[in-house]
Tab-separated table of C-alpha atoms in Angstrom:
chain	number	residue	atom	x	y	z
A	1	MET	CA	-21.857	34.744	-2.022
A	2	PRO	CA	-18.755	33.241	-1.898
A	3	ILE	CA	-18.462	29.548	-1.712
A	4	GLY	CA	-18.560	28.100	1.821
A	5	TYR	CA	-20.155	31.030	3.444
A	6	ASP	CA	-23.828	30.127	3.063
A	7	LEU	CA	-24.132	29.443	7.074
A	8	ASP	CA	-22.150	32.480	8.356
A	9	PRO	CA	-21.301	35.499	6.266
A	10	ALA	CA	-18.456	36.330	8.671
A	11	ARG	CA	-16.322	33.332	8.347
A	12	ARG	CA	-16.014	30.547	5.657
A	13	VAL	CA	-17.783	27.137	6.546
A	14	CYS	CA	-17.526	23.868	4.585
A	15	THR	CA	-20.234	23.281	2.174
A	16	ARG	CA	-20.451	19.643	3.145
A	17	CYS	CA	-20.191	19.566	6.984
A	18	ILE	CA	-20.112	22.552	9.573
A	19	TYR	CA	-16.328	22.855	10.228
A	20	ASP	CA	-15.387	26.424	9.607
A	21	GLU	CA	-12.188	28.452	9.433
A	22	ARG	CA	-11.624	28.427	13.298
A	23	VAL	CA	-10.622	24.519	12.930
A	24	SER	CA	-7.222	23.956	13.253
A	25	ALA	CA	-5.285	23.515	9.894
A	26	ILE	CA	-8.463	23.406	7.750
A	27	SER	CA	-8.211	24.091	4.047
A	28	PHE	CA	-11.323	24.147	1.363
A	29	ASP	CA	-11.158	22.818	-2.322
A	30	ASP	CA	-12.778	24.767	-5.131
A	31	ALA	CA	-16.227	23.369	-4.135
A	32	GLY	CA	-15.720	24.469	-0.631
A	33	VAL	CA	-15.243	21.009	0.817
A	34	CYS	CA	-12.813	20.969	3.743
A	35	ASN	CA	-9.846	18.699	4.102
A	36	TYR	CA	-11.232	17.087	7.012
A	37	CYS	CA	-14.053	15.748	4.947
A	38	GLN	CA	-11.826	14.501	2.326
A	39	GLN	CA	-9.736	12.810	4.881
A	40	LEU	CA	-12.730	10.770	5.919
A	41	ASP	CA	-13.706	9.998	2.489
A	42	GLY	CA	-10.191	8.507	1.980
A	43	LEU	CA	-10.463	6.602	5.217
A	44	VAL	CA	-14.009	5.049	3.905
A	45	ASP	CA	-12.238	3.925	0.739
A	46	GLN	CA	-9.313	2.547	2.776
A	47	TYR	CA	-11.352	0.602	5.440
A	48	GLY	CA	-14.437	-0.142	3.193
A	49	THR	CA	-16.435	1.404	5.981
A	50	GLY	CA	-20.019	0.215	5.770
A	51	ARG	CA	-19.160	-1.656	2.608
A	52	PRO	CA	-19.103	-5.628	1.891
A	53	GLU	CA	-15.346	-5.248	1.725
A	54	GLY	CA	-15.022	-3.829	5.148
A	55	GLU	CA	-17.455	-6.377	6.620
A	56	GLU	CA	-15.030	-9.023	4.980
A	57	GLU	CA	-11.831	-7.552	6.377
A	58	PHE	CA	-13.515	-7.277	9.941
A	59	GLY	CA	-14.563	-11.041	9.431
A	60	ARG	CA	-10.837	-11.977	8.787
A	61	ILE	CA	-9.864	-9.808	11.852
A	62	LEU	CA	-12.325	-11.708	14.058
A	63	ASP	CA	-10.937	-14.874	12.727
A	64	THR	CA	-7.502	-13.990	13.722
A	65	ILE	CA	-8.660	-12.540	17.213
A	66	LYS	CA	-10.395	-16.044	17.964
A	67	ALA	CA	-7.166	-18.004	16.910
A	68	ALA	CA	-4.701	-15.935	18.891
A	69	GLY	CA	-7.185	-16.161	21.762
A	70	ARG	CA	-7.799	-19.926	21.719
A	71	ASN	CA	-7.266	-21.987	25.132
A	72	LYS	CA	-7.169	-18.544	26.878
A	73	LYS	CA	-9.836	-16.997	29.145
A	74	TYR	CA	-10.220	-13.869	27.093
A	75	ASP	CA	-9.407	-13.173	23.648
A	76	CYS	CA	-9.918	-9.637	23.378
A	77	ILE	CA	-9.877	-6.539	25.749
A	78	ILE	CA	-12.570	-3.669	25.526
A	79	GLY	CA	-12.509	-0.485	27.423
A	80	VAL	CA	-15.702	0.501	28.865
A	81	SER	CA	-17.014	3.675	30.097
A	82	GLY	CA	-20.611	3.436	30.416
A	83	GLY	CA	-21.082	5.475	27.108
A	84	THR	CA	-22.944	4.211	24.179
A	85	ASP	CA	-19.849	3.102	21.913
A	86	SER	CA	-18.327	0.985	24.484
A	87	SER	CA	-21.400	-0.652	25.853
A	88	TYR	CA	-22.851	-1.503	22.248
A	89	MET	CA	-19.438	-3.207	21.581
A	90	VAL	CA	-19.614	-5.349	24.337
A	91	HIS	CA	-22.895	-6.410	23.232
A	92	GLN	CA	-21.836	-7.076	19.844
A	93	ALA	CA	-18.679	-8.788	20.741
A	94	VAL	CA	-20.562	-11.508	22.726
A	95	HIS	CA	-23.817	-11.902	20.651
A	96	GLU	CA	-22.696	-11.189	17.327
A	97	TRP	CA	-18.943	-11.867	16.859
A	98	GLY	CA	-18.658	-14.874	19.391
A	99	LEU	CA	-15.966	-13.245	21.290
A	100	ARG	CA	-14.922	-13.668	24.895
A	101	PRO	CA	-13.905	-9.943	25.939
A	102	LEU	CA	-12.627	-8.870	29.313
A	103	ALA	CA	-13.989	-5.214	29.897
A	104	VAL	CA	-11.509	-2.702	31.215
A	105	HIS	CA	-12.079	0.451	33.011
A	106	TYR	CA	-10.100	3.287	34.083
A	107	ASP	CA	-11.695	5.006	36.958
A	108	ASN	CA	-10.466	8.700	37.423
A	109	THR	CA	-13.087	8.969	40.435
A	110	TRP	CA	-15.287	11.636	38.421
A	111	ASN	CA	-17.732	8.961	36.931
A	112	SER	CA	-21.434	9.899	36.885
A	113	ALA	CA	-23.759	7.605	38.730
A	114	ILE	CA	-25.472	6.682	35.373
A	115	ALA	CA	-22.193	5.600	33.754
A	116	THR	CA	-21.397	3.375	36.732
A	117	GLN	CA	-24.842	1.732	36.459
A	118	ASN	CA	-24.473	1.314	32.914
A	119	ILE	CA	-21.377	-0.543	33.053
A	120	ALA	CA	-22.873	-3.017	35.353
A	121	ARG	CA	-26.260	-3.275	33.410
A	122	VAL	CA	-24.523	-4.417	30.398
A	123	LEU	CA	-21.587	-6.624	31.806
A	124	LEU	CA	-23.551	-8.356	34.307
A	125	PRO	CA	-26.062	-10.220	31.936
A	126	LEU	CA	-23.510	-10.888	29.468
A	127	ASP	CA	-21.227	-12.498	32.149
A	128	VAL	CA	-18.399	-10.317	31.078
A	129	ASP	CA	-15.625	-9.783	33.668
A	130	LEU	CA	-14.359	-6.325	34.451
A	131	TYR	CA	-10.777	-5.273	35.196
A	132	THR	CA	-10.607	-1.715	36.840
A	133	HIS	CA	-7.746	0.583	37.721
A	134	VAL	CA	-8.964	3.138	40.140
A	135	VAL	CA	-6.403	5.995	40.655
A	136	ASN	CA	-6.117	7.606	44.121
A	137	ASN	CA	-8.695	10.620	43.891
A	138	GLU	CA	-6.311	13.002	45.421
A	139	GLU	CA	-3.673	12.264	42.697
A	140	ALA	CA	-6.103	12.470	39.876
A	141	ASP	CA	-7.125	15.795	41.256
A	142	ASP	CA	-3.935	17.131	41.303
A	143	ILE	CA	-3.296	16.202	37.788
A	144	PHE	CA	-6.709	17.854	36.647
A	145	ARG	CA	-5.735	20.830	38.815
A	146	SER	CA	-2.454	21.170	37.362
A	147	PHE	CA	-3.516	21.495	33.696
A	148	PHE	CA	-6.407	23.772	34.945
A	149	ARG	CA	-3.787	26.124	36.605
A	150	ALA	CA	-1.435	25.767	33.273
A	151	SER	CA	-4.511	27.270	31.390
A	152	VAL	CA	-4.035	24.520	28.668
A	153	ALA	CA	-7.023	22.774	26.982
A	154	GLU	CA	-6.285	19.298	27.522
A	155	ILE	CA	-7.608	18.952	31.107
A	156	GLU	CA	-8.976	15.579	30.716
A	157	ALA	CA	-6.041	14.245	28.586
A	158	SER	CA	-4.759	12.261	31.534
A	159	THR	CA	-7.783	10.130	31.483
A	160	ASP	CA	-7.389	8.959	27.870
A	161	LEU	CA	-3.825	8.173	28.040
A	162	ALA	CA	-4.526	6.149	31.360
A	163	LEU	CA	-7.224	4.095	29.858
A	164	ALA	CA	-4.798	3.151	26.920
A	165	GLU	CA	-2.213	2.347	29.432
A	166	VAL	CA	-4.713	0.265	31.560
A	167	MET	CA	-5.878	-1.718	28.437
A	168	TYR	CA	-2.423	-2.710	27.549
A	169	ARG	CA	-1.720	-3.804	31.255
A	170	ALA	CA	-4.599	-6.107	31.269
A	171	ALA	CA	-3.749	-7.251	27.854
A	172	ARG	CA	-0.344	-8.136	29.013
A	173	LYS	CA	-1.702	-9.859	32.336
A	174	TYR	CA	-4.024	-12.023	30.375
A	175	GLY	CA	-1.805	-12.795	27.411
A	176	VAL	CA	-4.302	-11.020	25.170
A	177	LYS	CA	-3.173	-9.591	21.826
A	178	TYR	CA	-6.098	-7.665	20.642
A	179	VAL	CA	-7.583	-4.346	21.976
A	180	LEU	CA	-10.977	-3.354	20.616
A	181	GLU	CA	-11.980	0.411	20.586
A	182	GLY	CA	-15.351	1.867	20.169
A	183	HIS	CA	-14.191	4.917	18.022
A	184	SER	CA	-16.095	5.508	14.768
A	185	PHE	CA	-14.795	8.136	12.540
A	186	VAL	CA	-18.127	8.105	10.578
A	187	THR	CA	-20.142	9.068	13.732
A	188	GLU	CA	-17.420	11.276	15.538
A	189	GLY	CA	-14.946	12.278	12.919
A	190	ILE	CA	-11.054	12.630	13.918
A	191	THR	CA	-10.731	15.706	15.917
A	192	PRO	CA	-8.070	17.858	14.577
A	193	VAL	CA	-4.879	18.424	16.824
A	194	GLY	CA	-5.605	22.014	17.609
A	195	ARG	CA	-6.240	22.186	21.307
A	196	ASN	CA	-6.637	18.434	21.382
A	197	TYR	CA	-3.098	17.124	22.034
A	198	PHE	CA	-1.831	14.687	24.751
A	199	ASP	CA	1.055	12.421	25.383
A	200	GLY	CA	2.976	11.123	28.515
A	201	LYS	CA	5.747	13.809	28.527
A	202	TYR	CA	3.261	16.676	28.090
A	203	ILE	CA	1.241	15.130	31.033
A	204	ALA	CA	4.388	14.889	33.235
A	205	SER	CA	5.640	18.350	32.253
A	206	ILE	CA	2.708	19.971	33.208
A	207	HIS	CA	2.223	17.967	36.458
A	208	LYS	CA	5.661	18.633	37.496
A	209	LYS	CA	5.359	22.551	36.987
A	210	PHE	CA	1.972	22.924	38.597
A	211	GLY	CA	1.150	19.755	40.677
A	212	THR	CA	1.897	19.309	44.325
A	213	GLN	CA	2.308	15.564	44.933
A	214	PRO	CA	4.126	12.629	43.096
A	215	ILE	CA	2.394	10.533	40.593
A	216	LYS	CA	2.012	6.874	41.975
A	217	SER	CA	-1.121	5.338	41.315
A	218	TYR	CA	-1.595	7.351	37.943
A	219	PRO	CA	-0.697	4.738	34.942
A	220	LEU	CA	1.424	7.234	33.106
A	221	MET	CA	2.431	5.942	29.751
A	222	ASP	CA	5.839	7.576	28.668
A	223	PHE	CA	7.406	6.953	25.379
A	224	LYS	CA	9.360	3.959	26.129
A	225	ARG	CA	6.275	2.297	27.571
A	226	PHE	CA	4.441	3.156	24.365
A	227	LEU	CA	7.247	1.701	22.045
A	228	TYR	CA	7.186	-1.433	24.360
A	229	TRP	CA	3.448	-2.097	23.871
A	230	THR	CA	3.352	-1.354	20.016
A	231	THR	CA	6.982	-2.760	19.095
A	232	VAL	CA	7.663	-5.473	21.509
A	233	ALA	CA	4.357	-6.832	23.233
A	234	ARG	CA	2.736	-5.956	19.733
A	235	ILE	CA	-0.721	-5.662	21.103
A	236	ARG	CA	-2.964	-4.589	18.279
A	237	LYS	CA	-5.633	-2.167	18.371
A	238	ILE	CA	-8.777	-2.895	16.346
A	239	ARG	CA	-11.459	-0.282	15.846
A	240	PRO	CA	-14.607	-2.309	14.489
A	241	TYR	CA	-16.576	0.292	13.385
A	242	TRP	CA	-14.000	1.722	11.055
A	243	TYR	CA	-14.910	-1.503	9.020
A	244	LEU	CA	-18.654	-1.789	9.984
A	245	ASP	CA	-21.705	0.238	9.537
A	246	TYR	CA	-22.697	1.652	12.793
A	247	ASN	CA	-25.618	3.909	13.859
A	248	LYS	CA	-25.202	5.323	17.505
A	249	GLU	CA	-28.898	6.028	17.841
A	250	ASP	CA	-29.892	2.377	16.646
A	251	ALA	CA	-27.232	1.165	19.382
A	252	ARG	CA	-28.834	3.552	22.150
A	253	SER	CA	-32.193	2.127	21.361
A	254	LEU	CA	-30.970	-1.578	21.574
A	255	LEU	CA	-29.139	-0.664	24.810
A	256	GLU	CA	-32.076	0.979	26.404
A	257	ARG	CA	-34.333	-1.911	25.288
A	258	GLU	CA	-32.272	-4.898	26.097
A	259	TYR	CA	-30.331	-3.662	29.089
A	260	ASP	CA	-32.174	-0.857	30.758
A	261	TRP	CA	-29.095	1.162	29.813
A	262	GLN	CA	-29.673	5.177	30.493
A	263	TYR	CA	-28.499	7.919	28.430
A	264	TYR	CA	-26.507	10.391	30.012
A	265	GLY	CA	-27.553	13.482	28.077
A	266	GLY	CA	-24.905	14.167	25.388
A	267	HIS	CA	-21.836	12.731	23.579
A	268	HIS	CA	-18.865	12.710	26.285
A	269	LEU	CA	-21.124	13.502	29.196
A	270	GLU	CA	-20.809	10.181	31.130
A	271	ASN	CA	-17.959	11.521	33.056
A	272	ARG	CA	-18.477	14.547	35.005
A	273	MET	CA	-14.615	16.050	34.055
A	274	THR	CA	-15.392	15.197	30.612
A	275	ALA	CA	-18.741	17.249	30.744
A	276	PHE	CA	-16.983	19.969	32.367
A	277	PHE	CA	-14.482	20.175	29.634
A	278	HIS	CA	-16.799	19.897	26.555
A	279	SER	CA	-19.630	22.037	28.157
A	280	VAL	CA	-17.670	24.643	30.085
A	281	TYR	CA	-14.048	24.801	29.888
A	282	ALA	CA	-13.407	24.453	26.086
A	283	PRO	CA	-16.015	26.644	25.002
A	284	GLN	CA	-15.719	29.393	27.785
A	285	LYS	CA	-11.910	29.529	27.805
A	286	PHE	CA	-10.868	28.603	24.505
A	287	ASN	CA	-13.828	29.502	22.265
A	288	THR	CA	-13.812	25.826	21.110
A	289	ASP	CA	-16.893	23.749	20.752
A	290	PHE	CA	-16.116	20.099	20.115
A	291	ARG	CA	-19.926	19.591	19.387
A	292	ASN	CA	-18.694	20.414	15.712
A	293	ASN	CA	-17.305	16.928	15.375
A	294	THR	CA	-20.438	14.936	15.964
A	295	LEU	CA	-22.600	17.421	14.518
A	296	SER	CA	-20.497	17.384	11.109
A	297	ALA	CA	-20.613	13.652	10.946
A	298	LEU	CA	-24.459	13.739	11.292
A	299	VAL	CA	-24.509	16.073	8.364
A	300	ARG	CA	-22.049	14.104	6.490
A	301	ASN	CA	-24.255	11.035	7.170
A	302	GLY	CA	-27.342	12.738	5.961
A	303	GLN	CA	-28.906	12.485	9.626
A	304	LEU	CA	-29.035	16.299	10.027
A	305	SER	CA	-29.272	19.289	8.069
A	306	ARG	CA	-26.440	21.822	7.715
A	307	GLU	CA	-28.818	24.280	9.005
A	308	ALA	CA	-30.149	22.352	12.048
A	309	ALA	CA	-26.606	21.327	12.756
A	310	TRP	CA	-25.369	24.834	12.669
A	311	ALA	CA	-28.059	26.267	14.748
A	312	GLU	CA	-27.391	23.547	17.293
A	313	TYR	CA	-23.612	24.497	17.277
A	314	ASN	CA	-24.290	27.920	17.584
A	315	SER	CA	-26.626	27.420	20.631
A	316	ALA	CA	-25.212	27.166	24.135
A	317	PRO	CA	-23.937	23.924	25.022
A	318	HIS	CA	-25.946	21.879	27.978
A	319	VAL	CA	-24.311	22.280	31.330
A	320	GLU	CA	-25.030	19.953	34.256
A	321	ASN	CA	-26.670	21.757	37.243
A	322	GLU	CA	-23.838	22.487	39.866
A	323	LEU	CA	-21.369	21.090	37.474
A	324	VAL	CA	-19.037	23.979	37.805
A	325	GLU	CA	-19.602	24.132	41.749
A	326	TYR	CA	-18.694	20.414	41.952
A	327	PHE	CA	-15.546	21.114	39.935
A	328	GLN	CA	-14.401	23.715	42.067
A	329	LYS	CA	-15.073	21.990	45.204
A	330	ARG	CA	-13.550	18.752	44.061
A	331	LEU	CA	-10.221	20.756	43.075
A	332	GLY	CA	-10.203	22.910	46.349
A	333	LEU	CA	-10.552	26.136	44.227
A	334	SER	CA	-12.404	29.140	45.380
A	335	GLN	CA	-14.587	31.113	43.405
A	336	ASN	CA	-12.155	34.122	42.790
A	337	GLU	CA	-9.281	31.385	41.961
A	338	TYR	CA	-11.329	29.726	39.346
A	339	ALA	CA	-12.644	33.008	37.787
A	340	SER	CA	-9.075	34.349	37.741
A	341	ILE	CA	-7.877	31.248	35.982
A	342	MET	CA	-10.943	31.158	33.575
A	343	ALA	CA	-10.004	34.696	32.569
A	344	GLU	CA	-6.255	34.153	32.000
A	345	PRO	CA	-4.830	33.900	28.350
A	346	ALA	CA	-5.314	30.818	26.955
A	347	LYS	CA	-1.924	28.590	26.587
A	348	SER	CA	-1.454	25.631	24.123
A	349	TRP	CA	0.189	22.237	24.385
A	350	TYR	CA	3.359	23.285	21.963
A	351	GLU	CA	4.452	25.800	24.999
A	352	TYR	CA	5.447	22.758	27.201
A	353	PRO	CA	7.370	19.784	26.618
A	354	THR	CA	5.919	16.936	24.487
A	355	TYR	CA	6.885	13.840	22.282
A	356	LYS	CA	5.230	15.457	19.176
A	357	LYS	CA	8.379	16.114	17.213
A	358	ARG	CA	9.643	12.887	18.174
A	359	PHE	CA	6.512	11.494	16.600
A	360	GLU	CA	7.031	13.328	13.563
A	361	ARG	CA	10.626	12.169	13.063
A	362	MET	CA	9.544	8.478	13.551
A	363	ARG	CA	6.572	8.801	11.043
A	364	PRO	CA	7.786	6.202	8.711
A	365	LEU	CA	7.880	3.672	11.907
A	366	PHE	CA	4.479	4.687	12.923
A	367	LYS	CA	3.353	4.231	9.346
A	368	VAL	CA	4.338	0.691	9.377
A	369	LEU	CA	2.719	0.434	12.908
A	370	ALA	CA	-0.637	1.894	11.906
A	371	ASP	CA	-0.634	-0.484	8.769
A	372	ALA	CA	-0.440	-3.480	11.205
A	373	ASN	CA	-2.974	-2.122	13.637
A	374	LEU	CA	-0.267	-1.647	16.457
A	375	VAL	CA	-1.185	2.048	16.700
A	376	PRO	CA	-4.330	3.650	15.635
A	377	ARG	CA	-4.610	5.197	12.305
A	378	SER	CA	-5.859	8.387	13.929
A	379	PHE	CA	-2.701	8.478	15.982
A	380	TYR	CA	-0.463	8.514	12.984
A	381	LEU	CA	-2.813	11.110	10.975
A	382	LYS	CA	-2.923	13.454	13.722
A	383	TYR	CA	0.470	13.313	15.598
A	384	CYS	CA	2.924	11.993	12.942
A	385	PHE	CA	2.660	15.254	10.911
A	386	PRO	CA	3.793	18.718	11.364
A	387	THR	CA	0.964	20.828	12.905
A	388	LYS	CA	0.469	24.572	11.976
A	389	ILE	CA	1.140	26.517	15.210
A	390	GLU	CA	-1.712	28.931	15.930
A	391	GLY	CA	-1.625	32.054	17.722
C-alpha cells in the first residue's frame, strides 16, 4: 500500500494527521507527512511552544505588557465570544498572569444564548469590564445574505474581520498597546487559505454586488485602517498559547467547575452563523469540513488515534435543531431560494476583488510586522505568499 493511503485507498492522507489531498496546497514528504504538520513543527521550534523557553519568552512579554499599561485602567484587550479559548484566557489573565484586561465583544446578533451567558458568567466574578460593539442586525444580515448569494464560502468572514477592528478601536480608546488572542495552532492548526480567505476589500466587493443597504454600523477594516493599526498605532497582537502549553479539555473543565460555564456542543458552535457555516454550509455546498483542523491537532498531540479521528471526520457533522430554518428566516430566504443557491456551482474568493496580491507584494513589510507581533504570524504565513488557485 503506498505511503499515506492507510486510512483511505481512494486518496492520499498524511501519515501523521488526517489532512488529505483535498486540502488546499498540500504536499507530502517521502514519509507521507504533510507540509502543514511540518509547518507546525517549525512554529513549535520558533515559539518554544509548551517548553521552558516558550514560558520564559511569554514571561518577558507579560513584563512588557504590564510596563506599557502602568497607570492605565487596562493593560490589555481580550476578545471574548463565550467559547472555551477566550473564556479561559480571561481567567488566566486575571488569576495567573496578573493582568487587567478589558474584554471586547463584537455582537453580530447571531449569538447563542449559551455564549451570551458564558461571557457574563466569566466576566462578572472576575470583575472584568466588557466593551461591546453591536452591529445593526439588518445590516449584518445583509452582509451575510450577500455572501450566501455570491455562493462563496466565507459567509462568516465579516464577523472575524469586525472583531479585529473592534479590538483595535477599544485599544485606541483606552490607550492599550496589547491585544491577546486565544488561538492555539497546537489545538487548532492553521487553516489553509483554500476556501478560508477574507479581507476588507473582499467583504466590500461582495456586499457592493449583492447587498441592498449601505454599510454604516458594520466596523469595516480596509487596507488603510489595517496599516494604521499595525504601523502607526502599533498595537501588538499576542497569542499566549503559541508560547504556553494549553489543553482545551482541561480549560473547559476548569470553566465548568469554577464559573458554571456551559459547553455549546462543539468547536465554533457558540454562534449560530458560525454553526451554520461549519455544520451545514461548508460541508454541503463546498465539500469542506473544517473539523479536520481540530481532529488533526488532536492526533498530532496524541489525544486521539488517526483511525478514530478519520472515522469522526467522515461522519456527518452535528447540526443544531432548526438551524437551517432559523438561517432562512433571519435572511428572508424562501425554501426554494435557499435550495437554489445551495445547488449553484461554488465560487471562490479569487473571483472577486481582494487585497491578496497587495499582501504578497508587501510580504517583506509584513514579515517585519509579524516578527514584532504587530500582525499575527498566521496572517503572514497564509496571506503573504502566492496561493495555488484551485478549480
